[in-house]
PDB file of C-alpha atoms in Angstrom:
ATOM      1  CA  MET A   1     101.146  51.205  38.092  1.00  0.00           C
ATOM      2  CA  LYS A   2     102.388  50.548  41.628  1.00  0.00           C
ATOM      3  CA  ILE A   3     104.761  53.333  42.664  1.00  0.00           C
ATOM      4  CA  ALA A   4     107.303  53.463  45.480  1.00  0.00           C
ATOM      5  CA  LEU A   5     107.972  56.980  46.718  1.00  0.00           C
ATOM      6  CA  LEU A   6     111.530  57.048  48.073  1.00  0.00           C
ATOM      7  CA  GLY A   7     111.464  60.318  49.965  1.00  0.00           C
ATOM      8  CA  TYR A   8     108.144  61.496  51.355  1.00  0.00           C
ATOM      9  CA  GLY A   9     108.734  65.184  51.926  1.00  0.00           C
ATOM     10  CA  LYS A  10     106.872  67.996  50.219  1.00  0.00           C
ATOM     11  CA  MET A  11     107.843  66.770  46.761  1.00  0.00           C
ATOM     12  CA  GLY A  12     106.926  63.178  47.580  1.00  0.00           C
ATOM     13  CA  LYS A  13     103.504  64.249  48.816  1.00  0.00           C
ATOM     14  CA  THR A  14     102.897  66.324  45.678  1.00  0.00           C
ATOM     15  CA  ILE A  15     103.941  63.399  43.470  1.00  0.00           C
ATOM     16  CA  GLU A  16     101.509  61.205  45.414  1.00  0.00           C
ATOM     17  CA  GLN A  17      98.613  63.575  44.680  1.00  0.00           C
ATOM     18  CA  ILE A  18      99.441  63.725  40.964  1.00  0.00           C
ATOM     19  CA  ALA A  19      99.971  59.953  40.686  1.00  0.00           C
ATOM     20  CA  LEU A  20      96.663  59.143  42.400  1.00  0.00           C
ATOM     21  CA  LYS A  21      94.802  61.533  40.093  1.00  0.00           C
ATOM     22  CA  ARG A  22      96.341  59.714  37.110  1.00  0.00           C
ATOM     23  CA  GLY A  23      95.106  56.346  38.372  1.00  0.00           C
ATOM     24  CA  HIS A  24      98.266  54.935  39.947  1.00  0.00           C
ATOM     25  CA  ASP A  25      98.746  53.266  43.340  1.00  0.00           C
ATOM     26  CA  ILE A  26     101.283  54.376  45.942  1.00  0.00           C
ATOM     27  CA  VAL A  27     102.509  51.186  47.643  1.00  0.00           C
ATOM     28  CA  ILE A  28     105.559  52.560  49.493  1.00  0.00           C
ATOM     29  CA  LYS A  29     106.145  55.892  51.213  1.00  0.00           C
ATOM     30  CA  ALA A  30     109.746  55.699  52.421  1.00  0.00           C
ATOM     31  CA  SER A  31     111.294  58.398  54.587  1.00  0.00           C
ATOM     32  CA  ILE A  32     113.766  58.833  57.439  1.00  0.00           C
ATOM     33  CA  GLU A  33     110.872  58.081  59.781  1.00  0.00           C
ATOM     34  CA  ASN A  34     109.826  55.038  57.693  1.00  0.00           C
ATOM     35  CA  PRO A  35     113.043  53.511  56.306  1.00  0.00           C
ATOM     36  CA  ASN A  36     111.941  49.861  56.124  1.00  0.00           C
ATOM     37  CA  TYR A  37     110.109  48.682  53.021  1.00  0.00           C
ATOM     38  CA  ASP A  38     110.013  45.864  50.477  1.00  0.00           C
ATOM     39  CA  ILE A  39     110.812  47.464  47.137  1.00  0.00           C
ATOM     40  CA  LYS A  40     109.576  44.344  45.321  1.00  0.00           C
ATOM     41  CA  GLN A  41     106.018  45.519  45.987  1.00  0.00           C
ATOM     42  CA  ALA A  42     106.506  48.292  43.417  1.00  0.00           C
ATOM     43  CA  ASP A  43     106.491  48.378  39.621  1.00  0.00           C
ATOM     44  CA  ILE A  44     108.652  51.510  39.640  1.00  0.00           C
ATOM     45  CA  ALA A  45     110.315  53.855  42.141  1.00  0.00           C
ATOM     46  CA  ILE A  46     110.388  57.637  42.158  1.00  0.00           C
ATOM     47  CA  ASP A  47     113.305  58.854  44.270  1.00  0.00           C
ATOM     48  CA  PHE A  48     113.274  62.363  45.726  1.00  0.00           C
ATOM     49  CA  SER A  49     115.239  61.483  48.845  1.00  0.00           C
ATOM     50  CA  MET A  50     118.337  62.945  50.501  1.00  0.00           C
ATOM     51  CA  PRO A  51     121.633  63.011  48.553  1.00  0.00           C
ATOM     52  CA  SER A  52     123.156  60.651  51.129  1.00  0.00           C
ATOM     53  CA  ALA A  53     120.363  58.105  50.557  1.00  0.00           C
ATOM     54  CA  ALA A  54     120.077  58.238  46.767  1.00  0.00           C
ATOM     55  CA  VAL A  55     122.759  55.706  45.807  1.00  0.00           C
ATOM     56  CA  GLY A  56     121.499  53.144  48.329  1.00  0.00           C
ATOM     57  CA  ASN A  57     117.914  53.620  47.170  1.00  0.00           C
ATOM     58  CA  ILE A  58     118.758  53.330  43.482  1.00  0.00           C
ATOM     59  CA  SER A  59     121.028  50.311  43.974  1.00  0.00           C
ATOM     60  CA  ASN A  60     118.352  48.519  45.997  1.00  0.00           C
ATOM     61  CA  CYS A  61     115.818  49.105  43.228  1.00  0.00           C
ATOM     62  CA  PHE A  62     118.037  47.847  40.406  1.00  0.00           C
ATOM     63  CA  ASN A  63     119.122  44.796  42.411  1.00  0.00           C
ATOM     64  CA  ASN A  64     115.459  43.906  42.842  1.00  0.00           C
ATOM     65  CA  GLY A  65     114.362  44.525  39.267  1.00  0.00           C
ATOM     66  CA  VAL A  66     112.619  47.849  39.903  1.00  0.00           C
ATOM     67  CA  PRO A  67     113.227  50.750  37.461  1.00  0.00           C
ATOM     68  CA  VAL A  68     113.949  54.189  38.897  1.00  0.00           C
ATOM     69  CA  ILE A  69     113.020  57.799  38.279  1.00  0.00           C
ATOM     70  CA  SER A  70     115.517  59.923  40.230  1.00  0.00           C
ATOM     71  CA  GLY A  71     115.149  63.614  40.942  1.00  0.00           C
ATOM     72  CA  THR A  72     117.527  63.748  43.900  1.00  0.00           C
ATOM     73  CA  THR A  73     120.509  66.037  43.312  1.00  0.00           C
ATOM     74  CA  GLY A  74     123.874  66.189  45.035  1.00  0.00           C
ATOM     75  CA  TRP A  75     124.979  62.559  44.464  1.00  0.00           C
ATOM     76  CA  LEU A  76     126.162  62.610  40.839  1.00  0.00           C
ATOM     77  CA  GLU A  77     129.745  61.567  41.586  1.00  0.00           C
ATOM     78  CA  ASP A  78     128.211  58.057  41.612  1.00  0.00           C
ATOM     79  CA  TYR A  79     126.031  58.519  38.511  1.00  0.00           C
ATOM     80  CA  ASP A  80     128.250  56.350  36.278  1.00  0.00           C
ATOM     81  CA  LYS A  81     128.186  53.545  38.852  1.00  0.00           C
ATOM     82  CA  MET A  82     124.394  53.639  38.909  1.00  0.00           C
ATOM     83  CA  THR A  83     124.032  53.638  35.118  1.00  0.00           C
ATOM     84  CA  THR A  84     126.433  50.688  34.931  1.00  0.00           C
ATOM     85  CA  LEU A  85     124.405  48.803  37.551  1.00  0.00           C
ATOM     86  CA  CYS A  86     121.187  49.629  35.684  1.00  0.00           C
ATOM     87  CA  LYS A  87     122.564  48.080  32.496  1.00  0.00           C
ATOM     88  CA  GLU A  88     123.961  45.040  34.312  1.00  0.00           C
ATOM     89  CA  LYS A  89     120.576  44.358  35.905  1.00  0.00           C
ATOM     90  CA  LYS A  90     118.688  45.150  32.666  1.00  0.00           C
ATOM     91  CA  SER A  91     116.601  47.738  34.475  1.00  0.00           C
ATOM     92  CA  GLY A  92     115.397  51.210  33.516  1.00  0.00           C
ATOM     93  CA  PHE A  93     116.639  54.577  34.745  1.00  0.00           C
ATOM     94  CA  ILE A  94     115.897  58.242  34.222  1.00  0.00           C
ATOM     95  CA  TYR A  95     117.775  60.886  36.191  1.00  0.00           C
ATOM     96  CA  ALA A  96     116.941  64.553  35.771  1.00  0.00           C
ATOM     97  CA  SER A  97     118.062  67.565  37.735  1.00  0.00           C
ATOM     98  CA  ASN A  98     114.567  68.892  37.057  1.00  0.00           C
ATOM     99  CA  PHE A  99     111.524  66.986  35.792  1.00  0.00           C
ATOM    100  CA  SER A 100     109.422  70.045  35.026  1.00  0.00           C
ATOM    101  CA  LEU A 101     108.263  69.934  31.414  1.00  0.00           C
ATOM    102  CA  GLY A 102     108.798  73.688  31.159  1.00  0.00           C
ATOM    103  CA  VAL A 103     112.328  73.480  32.553  1.00  0.00           C
ATOM    104  CA  ASN A 104     113.271  70.805  30.033  1.00  0.00           C
ATOM    105  CA  ILE A 105     112.098  73.114  27.251  1.00  0.00           C
ATOM    106  CA  PHE A 106     114.120  75.863  28.985  1.00  0.00           C
ATOM    107  CA  PHE A 107     117.195  73.580  28.840  1.00  0.00           C
ATOM    108  CA  GLU A 108     116.845  73.422  25.053  1.00  0.00           C
ATOM    109  CA  LEU A 109     116.361  77.197  24.778  1.00  0.00           C
ATOM    110  CA  ASN A 110     119.485  77.681  26.895  1.00  0.00           C
ATOM    111  CA  LYS A 111     121.536  75.431  24.601  1.00  0.00           C
ATOM    112  CA  THR A 112     120.266  77.223  21.498  1.00  0.00           C
ATOM    113  CA  LEU A 113     121.042  80.658  22.925  1.00  0.00           C
ATOM    114  CA  ALA A 114     124.495  79.523  24.073  1.00  0.00           C
ATOM    115  CA  LYS A 115     125.272  78.298  20.565  1.00  0.00           C
ATOM    116  CA  MET A 116     124.077  81.601  19.045  1.00  0.00           C
ATOM    117  CA  MET A 117     126.197  83.626  21.494  1.00  0.00           C
ATOM    118  CA  SER A 118     129.313  81.439  21.374  1.00  0.00           C
ATOM    119  CA  ASN A 119     131.316  83.792  19.112  1.00  0.00           C
ATOM    120  CA  LEU A 120     130.216  87.051  20.763  1.00  0.00           C
ATOM    121  CA  ASP A 121     132.924  87.528  23.376  1.00  0.00           C
ATOM    122  CA  GLN A 122     131.699  91.004  24.328  1.00  0.00           C
ATOM    123  CA  TYR A 123     128.988  89.335  26.429  1.00  0.00           C
ATOM    124  CA  ASN A 124     129.651  88.075  29.945  1.00  0.00           C
ATOM    125  CA  ILE A 125     127.473  85.235  31.192  1.00  0.00           C
ATOM    126  CA  SER A 126     126.048  84.974  34.702  1.00  0.00           C
ATOM    127  CA  MET A 127     123.350  82.914  36.374  1.00  0.00           C
ATOM    128  CA  GLU A 128     121.039  83.169  39.348  1.00  0.00           C
ATOM    129  CA  GLU A 129     118.882  80.523  40.995  1.00  0.00           C
ATOM    130  CA  VAL A 130     116.357  80.989  43.796  1.00  0.00           C
ATOM    131  CA  HIS A 131     114.843  78.158  45.849  1.00  0.00           C
ATOM    132  CA  HIS A 132     113.070  77.487  49.113  1.00  0.00           C
ATOM    133  CA  THR A 133     115.102  77.394  52.321  1.00  0.00           C
ATOM    134  CA  GLN A 134     114.689  73.598  52.688  1.00  0.00           C
ATOM    135  CA  LYS A 135     116.787  72.951  49.592  1.00  0.00           C
ATOM    136  CA  LEU A 136     120.098  71.616  50.879  1.00  0.00           C
ATOM    137  CA  ASP A 137     122.366  71.766  47.818  1.00  0.00           C
ATOM    138  CA  GLU A 138     123.567  74.937  46.138  1.00  0.00           C
ATOM    139  CA  PRO A 139     123.767  75.746  43.387  1.00  0.00           C
ATOM    140  CA  SER A 140     120.805  73.680  42.310  1.00  0.00           C
ATOM    141  CA  GLY A 141     121.208  70.686  40.035  1.00  0.00           C
ATOM    142  CA  THR A 142     119.210  72.579  37.421  1.00  0.00           C
ATOM    143  CA  ALA A 143     121.621  75.522  37.553  1.00  0.00           C
ATOM    144  CA  ILE A 144     124.580  73.162  37.178  1.00  0.00           C
ATOM    145  CA  SER A 145     122.935  71.519  34.163  1.00  0.00           C
ATOM    146  CA  LEU A 146     122.305  74.926  32.581  1.00  0.00           C
ATOM    147  CA  ALA A 147     125.897  76.019  33.207  1.00  0.00           C
ATOM    148  CA  ASN A 148     127.381  72.804  31.824  1.00  0.00           C
ATOM    149  CA  ASP A 149     125.264  73.110  28.685  1.00  0.00           C
ATOM    150  CA  ILE A 150     126.567  76.658  28.157  1.00  0.00           C
ATOM    151  CA  ILE A 151     130.178  75.543  28.686  1.00  0.00           C
ATOM    152  CA  ALA A 152     129.710  72.815  26.062  1.00  0.00           C
ATOM    153  CA  GLU A 153     128.769  75.465  23.491  1.00  0.00           C
ATOM    154  CA  ASN A 154     130.923  78.436  24.556  1.00  0.00           C
ATOM    155  CA  LYS A 155     134.656  77.712  24.687  1.00  0.00           C
ATOM    156  CA  THR A 156     135.349  80.991  26.543  1.00  0.00           C
ATOM    157  CA  TYR A 157     134.045  79.355  29.701  1.00  0.00           C
ATOM    158  CA  GLU A 158     135.774  76.395  31.321  1.00  0.00           C
ATOM    159  CA  ASN A 159     133.813  76.004  34.533  1.00  0.00           C
ATOM    160  CA  TRP A 160     131.127  77.422  36.808  1.00  0.00           C
ATOM    161  CA  ALA A 161     131.539  78.587  40.395  1.00  0.00           C
ATOM    162  CA  LEU A 162     129.270  79.681  43.208  1.00  0.00           C
ATOM    163  CA  ASN A 163     129.407  83.466  43.668  1.00  0.00           C
ATOM    164  CA  THR A 164     132.844  83.689  42.007  1.00  0.00           C
ATOM    165  CA  PRO A 165     133.067  85.864  38.887  1.00  0.00           C
ATOM    166  CA  ASP A 166     136.087  85.096  36.725  1.00  0.00           C
ATOM    167  CA  THR A 167     137.000  85.530  33.066  1.00  0.00           C
ATOM    168  CA  HIS A 168     136.620  81.841  32.242  1.00  0.00           C
ATOM    169  CA  THR A 169     134.079  80.901  34.917  1.00  0.00           C
ATOM    170  CA  ILE A 170     130.306  81.279  34.900  1.00  0.00           C
ATOM    171  CA  PRO A 171     129.294  82.770  38.269  1.00  0.00           C
ATOM    172  CA  ILE A 172     126.146  81.304  39.809  1.00  0.00           C
ATOM    173  CA  VAL A 173     124.365  83.224  42.554  1.00  0.00           C
ATOM    174  CA  ALA A 174     122.250  80.939  44.758  1.00  0.00           C
ATOM    175  CA  LYS A 175     119.511  82.447  46.920  1.00  0.00           C
ATOM    176  CA  ARG A 176     117.333  80.667  49.484  1.00  0.00           C
ATOM    177  CA  ILE A 177     113.991  82.293  50.255  1.00  0.00           C
ATOM    178  CA  PRO A 178     111.002  80.677  52.015  1.00  0.00           C
ATOM    179  CA  GLU A 179     108.300  79.154  49.802  1.00  0.00           C
ATOM    180  CA  VAL A 180     110.025  79.707  46.444  1.00  0.00           C
ATOM    181  CA  PRO A 181     109.595  76.566  44.277  1.00  0.00           C
ATOM    182  CA  GLY A 182     112.410  77.466  41.898  1.00  0.00           C
ATOM    183  CA  THR A 183     113.603  80.263  39.606  1.00  0.00           C
ATOM    184  CA  HIS A 184     116.530  80.101  37.160  1.00  0.00           C
ATOM    185  CA  ILE A 185     117.895  83.097  35.252  1.00  0.00           C
ATOM    186  CA  VAL A 186     120.639  83.152  32.620  1.00  0.00           C
ATOM    187  CA  THR A 187     121.989  86.587  31.632  1.00  0.00           C
ATOM    188  CA  TYR A 188     124.295  87.715  28.833  1.00  0.00           C
ATOM    189  CA  GLU A 189     125.599  91.196  29.654  1.00  0.00           C
ATOM    190  CA  SER A 190     127.569  93.586  27.450  1.00  0.00           C
ATOM    191  CA  SER A 191     128.341  97.295  27.695  1.00  0.00           C
ATOM    192  CA  VAL A 192     125.416  98.099  25.391  1.00  0.00           C
ATOM    193  CA  ASP A 193     122.670  95.635  26.280  1.00  0.00           C
ATOM    194  CA  SER A 194     121.555  92.541  28.161  1.00  0.00           C
ATOM    195  CA  ILE A 195     119.853  89.336  27.081  1.00  0.00           C
ATOM    196  CA  THR A 196     118.050  87.316  29.756  1.00  0.00           C
ATOM    197  CA  ILE A 197     116.107  84.069  29.739  1.00  0.00           C
ATOM    198  CA  GLU A 198     114.205  82.949  32.836  1.00  0.00           C
ATOM    199  CA  HIS A 199     112.150  80.023  34.066  1.00  0.00           C
ATOM    200  CA  LYS A 200     110.007  80.595  37.133  1.00  0.00           C
ATOM    201  CA  ALA A 201     108.053  77.764  38.742  1.00  0.00           C
ATOM    202  CA  HIS A 202     104.793  78.787  40.416  1.00  0.00           C
ATOM    203  CA  ASN A 203     104.483  75.608  42.498  1.00  0.00           C
ATOM    204  CA  ARG A 204     105.840  72.053  42.839  1.00  0.00           C
ATOM    205  CA  GLU A 205     103.150  70.479  40.670  1.00  0.00           C
ATOM    206  CA  GLY A 206     105.142  70.941  37.466  1.00  0.00           C
ATOM    207  CA  PHE A 207     108.077  68.978  38.888  1.00  0.00           C
ATOM    208  CA  ALA A 208     105.765  66.257  40.226  1.00  0.00           C
ATOM    209  CA  LEU A 209     103.791  65.905  37.002  1.00  0.00           C
ATOM    210  CA  GLY A 210     106.988  65.560  34.974  1.00  0.00           C
ATOM    211  CA  ALA A 211     108.275  62.810  37.300  1.00  0.00           C
ATOM    212  CA  VAL A 212     105.029  60.842  37.024  1.00  0.00           C
ATOM    213  CA  ILE A 213     104.957  61.236  33.229  1.00  0.00           C
ATOM    214  CA  ALA A 214     108.574  59.996  33.125  1.00  0.00           C
ATOM    215  CA  ALA A 215     107.585  56.954  35.220  1.00  0.00           C
ATOM    216  CA  GLU A 216     104.687  56.183  32.878  1.00  0.00           C
ATOM    217  CA  TRP A 217     107.021  56.443  29.869  1.00  0.00           C
ATOM    218  CA  LEU A 218     109.762  54.269  31.421  1.00  0.00           C
ATOM    219  CA  MET A 219     107.525  51.307  32.309  1.00  0.00           C
ATOM    220  CA  GLY A 220     108.419  48.311  30.171  1.00  0.00           C
ATOM    221  CA  LYS A 221     111.687  49.812  28.901  1.00  0.00           C
ATOM    222  CA  THR A 222     115.260  48.897  29.768  1.00  0.00           C
ATOM    223  CA  GLY A 223     118.230  51.248  29.580  1.00  0.00           C
ATOM    224  CA  VAL A 224     119.303  54.707  30.670  1.00  0.00           C
ATOM    225  CA  PHE A 225     117.224  57.600  29.374  1.00  0.00           C
ATOM    226  CA  SER A 226     116.674  61.328  29.895  1.00  0.00           C
ATOM    227  CA  MET A 227     113.752  63.739  29.804  1.00  0.00           C
ATOM    228  CA  LYS A 228     114.705  64.524  26.208  1.00  0.00           C
ATOM    229  CA  ASP A 229     113.681  60.954  25.396  1.00  0.00           C
ATOM    230  CA  VAL A 230     110.446  61.273  27.359  1.00  0.00           C
ATOM    231  CA  LEU A 231     109.500  64.533  25.653  1.00  0.00           C
ATOM    232  CA  ASN A 232     111.053  63.674  22.270  1.00  0.00           C
ATOM    233  CA  ILE A 233     112.891  66.998  22.108  1.00  0.00           C
ATOM    234  CA  GLY A 234     116.393  68.032  21.115  1.00  0.00           C
TER     235      GLY A 234
END
């Protein structure tokens, strides 16, 4: 499989290492320093670029018949436009706020717990996410996904907000600390006890491996999919 890496920062370099070990070829390494490339060289693109570049990257791929794995966050106001373009061009697309296999299992645990707790209004929900200082968006896309999944199950909560506790809002605390790959904590707190679930990444390899596995799964398919499809969960 010939892979285009759209975004060649720390994540792109880790994806490269994983992909090479699994027998794939890296034919494009696009970055701010190397913005010119012919996407038609690639069988598939893995996009971990900047939020401002994501829509252009994804559109270019679909318009040239190249399916896309996207892990860039912070651009989702255009998600519907990209899925529409994918279908029009009969391409393939997987977006995930987090490609880690463990995180996607954590997503399902979060949904299950939210459903179990939905009628227990004595518990207040809060979240915390911790990432490295190079991460530009906050809260993280993973934290937003977790919060939205809780809101879908628990009608007490209508929205999430960064550092803003409110009766009908899930507060998300975002911390940026050097060299932290990613930690997400969901807490249910009452006057008598607390229930907490946590996912803590030890390095970037889990995210990279999940993205490469998603690319392997998507090859030869058309349509818009998710990591639930890749992992056959939920």
